[in-house]
């Protein structure tokens, strides 16, 4: 039985990876994506939800970051209160962050040192993702937008707590302390100082905390992506039969 398995744009970069040896057409990352989807379609098995602090911030600040980018770049048709629309074609299924006059994908930088202040970010996976979105929408170009914003309050509290316990577990680093109360007080103060230094970026002008990179539609690359999806479906079908 043939399955027209649809690929999420965020998976396309991984699906395009090849093995380390020249003759290895499918790399480990690509195979894991196929296997993961086979298990889901066959048995409903999903990967465990792993929520990192980077993911937490990105999800929580997504609307805020989109509004900031819209304000800086003058996008007049952005409405973050409207749900994203799921799009489907013969190869892909996904929801762009914004699909209007502009096609936009927002990347939320966790901290200042992960924000692309200089040059162009070298991330092939994002190019594949945006080419897939262009295939879904018909757009001729897409905007990859990095936004740096302050941490949400709940994440600040969580990070201070985590770092406080980290310091308390290493009392040898604070051998001048005379009591456990002094250790806890100093550890919390030190943790708060470190976290707030990383968490708060509102002192940086807004226009400096948003960077836009325009990616042009590449029909030749999109065709190669289609071919890769078709080839992946053959492996998908074989694995479904094995199960």
CSV table of C-alpha atoms in Angstrom, one decimal:
chain,number,residue,atom,x,y,z
A,1,UNK,CA,0.0,0.0,0.0
A,2,UNK,CA,1.3,3.4,-1.0
A,3,UNK,CA,1.2,6.3,1.5
A,4,UNK,CA,1.3,9.9,0.4
A,5,UNK,CA,3.1,10.9,3.6
A,6,UNK,CA,3.3,14.7,3.9
A,7,UNK,CA,6.4,16.4,5.2
A,8,UNK,CA,6.4,19.3,7.6
A,9,UNK,CA,8.7,22.1,6.3
A,10,UNK,CA,10.7,22.0,9.6
A,11,UNK,CA,11.6,18.4,8.8
A,12,UNK,CA,12.8,19.0,5.3
A,13,UNK,CA,16.3,20.0,6.2
A,14,UNK,CA,16.8,16.8,8.1
A,15,UNK,CA,15.3,14.7,5.3
A,16,UNK,CA,17.7,16.2,2.8
A,17,UNK,CA,20.8,15.0,4.8
A,18,UNK,CA,23.0,12.3,3.4
A,19,UNK,CA,25.4,9.9,5.1
A,20,UNK,CA,29.0,10.7,5.8
A,21,UNK,CA,30.2,8.4,3.0
A,22,UNK,CA,29.6,9.6,-0.6
A,23,UNK,CA,27.6,6.5,-1.4
A,24,UNK,CA,25.2,6.9,1.6
A,25,UNK,CA,22.2,8.6,0.1
A,26,UNK,CA,20.3,8.6,3.4
A,27,UNK,CA,21.9,10.0,6.6
A,28,UNK,CA,21.0,9.0,10.1
A,29,UNK,CA,18.9,12.2,10.6
A,30,UNK,CA,16.9,11.5,7.5
A,31,UNK,CA,16.2,7.9,8.4
A,32,UNK,CA,15.2,8.9,11.9
A,33,UNK,CA,12.6,11.3,10.5
A,34,UNK,CA,11.2,8.6,8.2
A,35,UNK,CA,11.1,6.0,11.0
A,36,UNK,CA,9.5,8.5,13.5
A,37,UNK,CA,6.7,9.1,11.0
A,38,UNK,CA,6.2,5.4,10.3
A,39,UNK,CA,5.7,4.7,14.0
A,40,UNK,CA,3.2,7.6,14.2
A,41,UNK,CA,1.2,6.5,11.2
A,42,UNK,CA,1.3,2.8,12.1
A,43,UNK,CA,0.7,2.9,15.9
A,44,UNK,CA,0.2,6.5,16.8
A,45,UNK,CA,3.5,6.6,18.6
A,46,UNK,CA,4.7,10.1,19.2
A,47,UNK,CA,8.1,11.4,20.4
A,48,UNK,CA,8.2,12.5,24.1
A,49,UNK,CA,7.6,16.2,24.4
A,50,UNK,CA,10.9,17.9,25.4
A,51,UNK,CA,10.4,21.5,26.3
A,52,UNK,CA,13.8,23.3,26.6
A,53,UNK,CA,14.0,26.8,28.0
A,54,UNK,CA,14.8,28.0,24.4
A,55,UNK,CA,11.6,26.4,23.1
A,56,UNK,CA,9.6,27.8,26.0
A,57,UNK,CA,10.8,31.3,25.3
A,58,UNK,CA,10.2,31.0,21.6
A,59,UNK,CA,6.6,29.8,22.0
A,60,UNK,CA,5.7,32.4,24.7
A,61,UNK,CA,7.3,35.3,22.9
A,62,UNK,CA,6.2,34.4,19.4
A,63,UNK,CA,3.3,36.9,19.1
A,64,UNK,CA,5.3,39.6,20.8
A,65,UNK,CA,8.2,39.0,18.4
A,66,UNK,CA,6.0,39.0,15.3
A,67,UNK,CA,4.4,42.3,16.4
A,68,UNK,CA,7.9,43.8,16.9
A,69,UNK,CA,9.0,42.7,13.5
A,70,UNK,CA,5.8,44.0,11.9
A,71,UNK,CA,6.3,47.3,13.5
A,72,UNK,CA,9.9,47.6,12.4
A,73,UNK,CA,9.3,46.5,8.8
A,74,UNK,CA,5.8,48.0,8.3
A,75,UNK,CA,3.8,44.9,7.7
A,76,UNK,CA,0.3,46.2,7.8
A,77,UNK,CA,-1.6,42.8,7.5
A,78,UNK,CA,-0.2,41.0,10.6
A,79,UNK,CA,-2.8,40.0,13.2
A,80,UNK,CA,-1.3,37.7,15.8
A,81,UNK,CA,-4.7,37.1,17.3
A,82,UNK,CA,-5.8,35.1,14.3
A,83,UNK,CA,-4.8,31.4,14.3
A,84,UNK,CA,-2.3,30.2,11.7
A,85,UNK,CA,-3.8,28.5,8.7
A,86,UNK,CA,-2.6,25.0,7.9
A,87,UNK,CA,-1.6,24.6,4.3
A,88,UNK,CA,-1.3,21.3,2.3
A,89,UNK,CA,-0.1,20.4,-1.1
A,90,UNK,CA,1.1,17.1,-2.7
A,91,UNK,CA,4.3,17.1,-0.6
A,92,UNK,CA,4.1,19.4,2.4
A,93,UNK,CA,1.9,20.3,5.3
A,94,UNK,CA,2.5,23.3,7.6
A,95,UNK,CA,1.6,26.6,9.1
A,96,UNK,CA,3.8,29.6,8.2
A,97,UNK,CA,4.2,32.2,11.0
A,98,UNK,CA,2.7,34.7,8.6
A,99,UNK,CA,1.3,34.2,5.1
A,100,UNK,CA,0.0,37.5,3.8
A,101,UNK,CA,1.5,40.2,1.6
A,102,UNK,CA,4.8,38.8,3.0
A,103,UNK,CA,5.7,35.2,3.8
A,104,UNK,CA,7.4,35.4,7.2
A,105,UNK,CA,9.1,32.8,9.5
A,106,UNK,CA,10.1,34.2,12.9
A,107,UNK,CA,13.2,32.8,14.8
A,108,UNK,CA,13.3,33.8,18.4
A,109,UNK,CA,16.9,34.2,19.7
A,110,UNK,CA,17.2,32.9,23.3
A,111,UNK,CA,20.0,35.3,24.3
A,112,UNK,CA,22.1,38.1,22.8
A,113,UNK,CA,25.0,35.7,22.0
A,114,UNK,CA,22.7,33.6,19.8
A,115,UNK,CA,21.3,36.6,17.8
A,116,UNK,CA,22.9,37.1,14.4
A,117,UNK,CA,24.4,40.6,14.9
A,118,UNK,CA,26.8,40.3,12.0
A,119,UNK,CA,26.8,38.6,8.6
A,120,UNK,CA,24.3,36.0,7.4
A,121,UNK,CA,23.2,33.0,9.4
A,122,UNK,CA,24.5,29.8,7.8
A,123,UNK,CA,21.6,27.4,8.4
A,124,UNK,CA,20.7,25.3,5.4
A,125,UNK,CA,17.8,23.7,7.2
A,126,UNK,CA,16.0,27.1,7.4
A,127,UNK,CA,16.4,27.6,3.7
A,128,UNK,CA,14.7,24.2,3.0
A,129,UNK,CA,12.0,25.1,5.4
A,130,UNK,CA,11.2,28.4,3.7
A,131,UNK,CA,11.4,26.9,0.2
A,132,UNK,CA,8.7,24.4,1.4
A,133,UNK,CA,6.6,27.3,2.7
A,134,UNK,CA,7.0,29.0,-0.7
A,135,UNK,CA,5.9,25.8,-2.4
A,136,UNK,CA,2.8,25.7,-0.2
A,137,UNK,CA,1.9,29.4,-0.7
A,138,UNK,CA,3.1,30.3,-4.1
A,139,UNK,CA,5.2,33.2,-2.8
A,140,UNK,CA,8.3,34.1,-4.8
A,141,UNK,CA,10.3,35.1,-1.7
A,142,UNK,CA,10.2,34.6,2.1
A,143,UNK,CA,11.5,36.6,5.0
A,144,UNK,CA,13.6,34.8,7.6
A,145,UNK,CA,13.4,37.1,10.6
A,146,UNK,CA,15.4,36.8,13.8
A,147,UNK,CA,14.1,38.7,16.9
A,148,UNK,CA,15.8,39.2,20.2
A,149,UNK,CA,13.4,40.0,23.1
A,150,UNK,CA,13.6,39.9,26.9
A,151,UNK,CA,12.7,36.6,28.7
A,152,UNK,CA,9.2,36.2,30.0
A,153,UNK,CA,8.8,36.6,33.7
A,154,UNK,CA,8.1,32.9,34.4
A,155,UNK,CA,11.3,31.9,32.7
A,156,UNK,CA,13.3,34.4,34.6
A,157,UNK,CA,12.0,33.1,37.9
A,158,UNK,CA,12.7,29.5,36.8
A,159,UNK,CA,16.2,30.3,35.8
A,160,UNK,CA,17.0,32.1,39.0
A,161,UNK,CA,15.7,29.2,41.0
A,162,UNK,CA,17.7,26.7,39.0
A,163,UNK,CA,20.9,28.7,39.2
A,164,UNK,CA,20.5,29.3,42.9
A,165,UNK,CA,20.3,25.6,43.6
A,166,UNK,CA,23.4,25.1,41.3
A,167,UNK,CA,25.4,27.5,43.5
A,168,UNK,CA,24.1,26.1,46.8
A,169,UNK,CA,25.2,22.7,45.7
A,170,UNK,CA,28.8,24.0,45.4
A,171,UNK,CA,29.5,25.6,48.8
A,172,UNK,CA,33.2,25.1,48.4
A,173,UNK,CA,33.1,28.0,45.9
A,174,UNK,CA,31.9,30.3,48.7
A,175,UNK,CA,34.1,29.1,51.6
A,176,UNK,CA,33.9,32.5,53.3
A,177,UNK,CA,30.3,32.0,54.2
A,178,UNK,CA,29.6,31.6,57.9
A,179,UNK,CA,26.2,30.0,57.7
A,180,UNK,CA,23.8,28.2,55.4
A,181,UNK,CA,21.6,31.2,55.4
A,182,UNK,CA,24.4,33.3,54.1
A,183,UNK,CA,25.1,30.8,51.4
A,184,UNK,CA,21.4,30.8,50.2
A,185,UNK,CA,21.3,34.6,50.2
A,186,UNK,CA,24.6,35.0,48.3
A,187,UNK,CA,23.6,32.2,45.8
A,188,UNK,CA,20.3,33.8,45.0
A,189,UNK,CA,21.8,37.2,44.6
A,190,UNK,CA,24.5,35.8,42.3
A,191,UNK,CA,21.9,33.8,40.3
A,192,UNK,CA,19.7,36.9,39.9
A,193,UNK,CA,22.5,39.0,38.7
A,194,UNK,CA,23.6,36.5,36.1
A,195,UNK,CA,20.0,35.7,34.8
A,196,UNK,CA,18.9,39.3,34.6
A,197,UNK,CA,22.0,40.2,32.7
A,198,UNK,CA,21.1,37.6,30.0
A,199,UNK,CA,17.3,37.9,30.2
A,200,UNK,CA,16.7,41.7,29.8
A,201,UNK,CA,17.5,43.2,26.4
A,202,UNK,CA,15.0,46.1,26.3
A,203,UNK,CA,17.8,48.6,26.7
A,204,UNK,CA,18.9,47.8,23.2
A,205,UNK,CA,17.0,49.8,20.5
A,206,UNK,CA,14.2,47.7,19.0
A,207,UNK,CA,15.4,48.1,15.4
A,208,UNK,CA,18.8,46.6,16.5
A,209,UNK,CA,17.0,43.5,17.8
A,210,UNK,CA,15.4,42.5,14.6
A,211,UNK,CA,17.2,41.2,11.5
A,212,UNK,CA,15.6,40.1,8.2
A,213,UNK,CA,17.0,37.9,5.6
A,214,UNK,CA,15.2,37.5,2.3
A,215,UNK,CA,15.3,34.1,0.6
A,216,UNK,CA,14.3,33.9,-3.0
A,217,UNK,CA,12.2,31.0,-4.4
A,218,UNK,CA,14.4,28.4,-6.0
A,219,UNK,CA,12.3,26.2,-8.2
A,220,UNK,CA,15.2,23.8,-9.0
A,221,UNK,CA,15.8,23.2,-5.3
A,222,UNK,CA,12.0,22.7,-4.7
A,223,UNK,CA,12.0,20.1,-7.4
A,224,UNK,CA,14.9,18.3,-5.7
A,225,UNK,CA,12.9,18.5,-2.5
A,226,UNK,CA,9.9,16.9,-4.2
A,227,UNK,CA,12.1,14.1,-5.5
A,228,UNK,CA,13.5,13.5,-2.1
A,229,UNK,CA,10.0,13.3,-0.6
A,230,UNK,CA,9.0,10.7,-3.2
A,231,UNK,CA,12.1,8.7,-2.5
A,232,UNK,CA,11.5,8.9,1.2
A,233,UNK,CA,7.9,7.7,0.7
A,234,UNK,CA,9.3,4.5,-0.8
A,235,UNK,CA,11.3,3.8,2.3
A,236,UNK,CA,8.3,4.8,4.4
A,237,UNK,CA,6.2,2.2,2.6
A,238,UNK,CA,8.8,-0.5,3.0
A,239,UNK,CA,9.0,0.2,6.7
A,240,UNK,CA,5.2,0.2,7.1
A,241,UNK,CA,5.2,-3.3,5.4
A,242,UNK,CA,7.9,-4.5,7.8
A,243,UNK,CA,5.7,-3.6,10.8
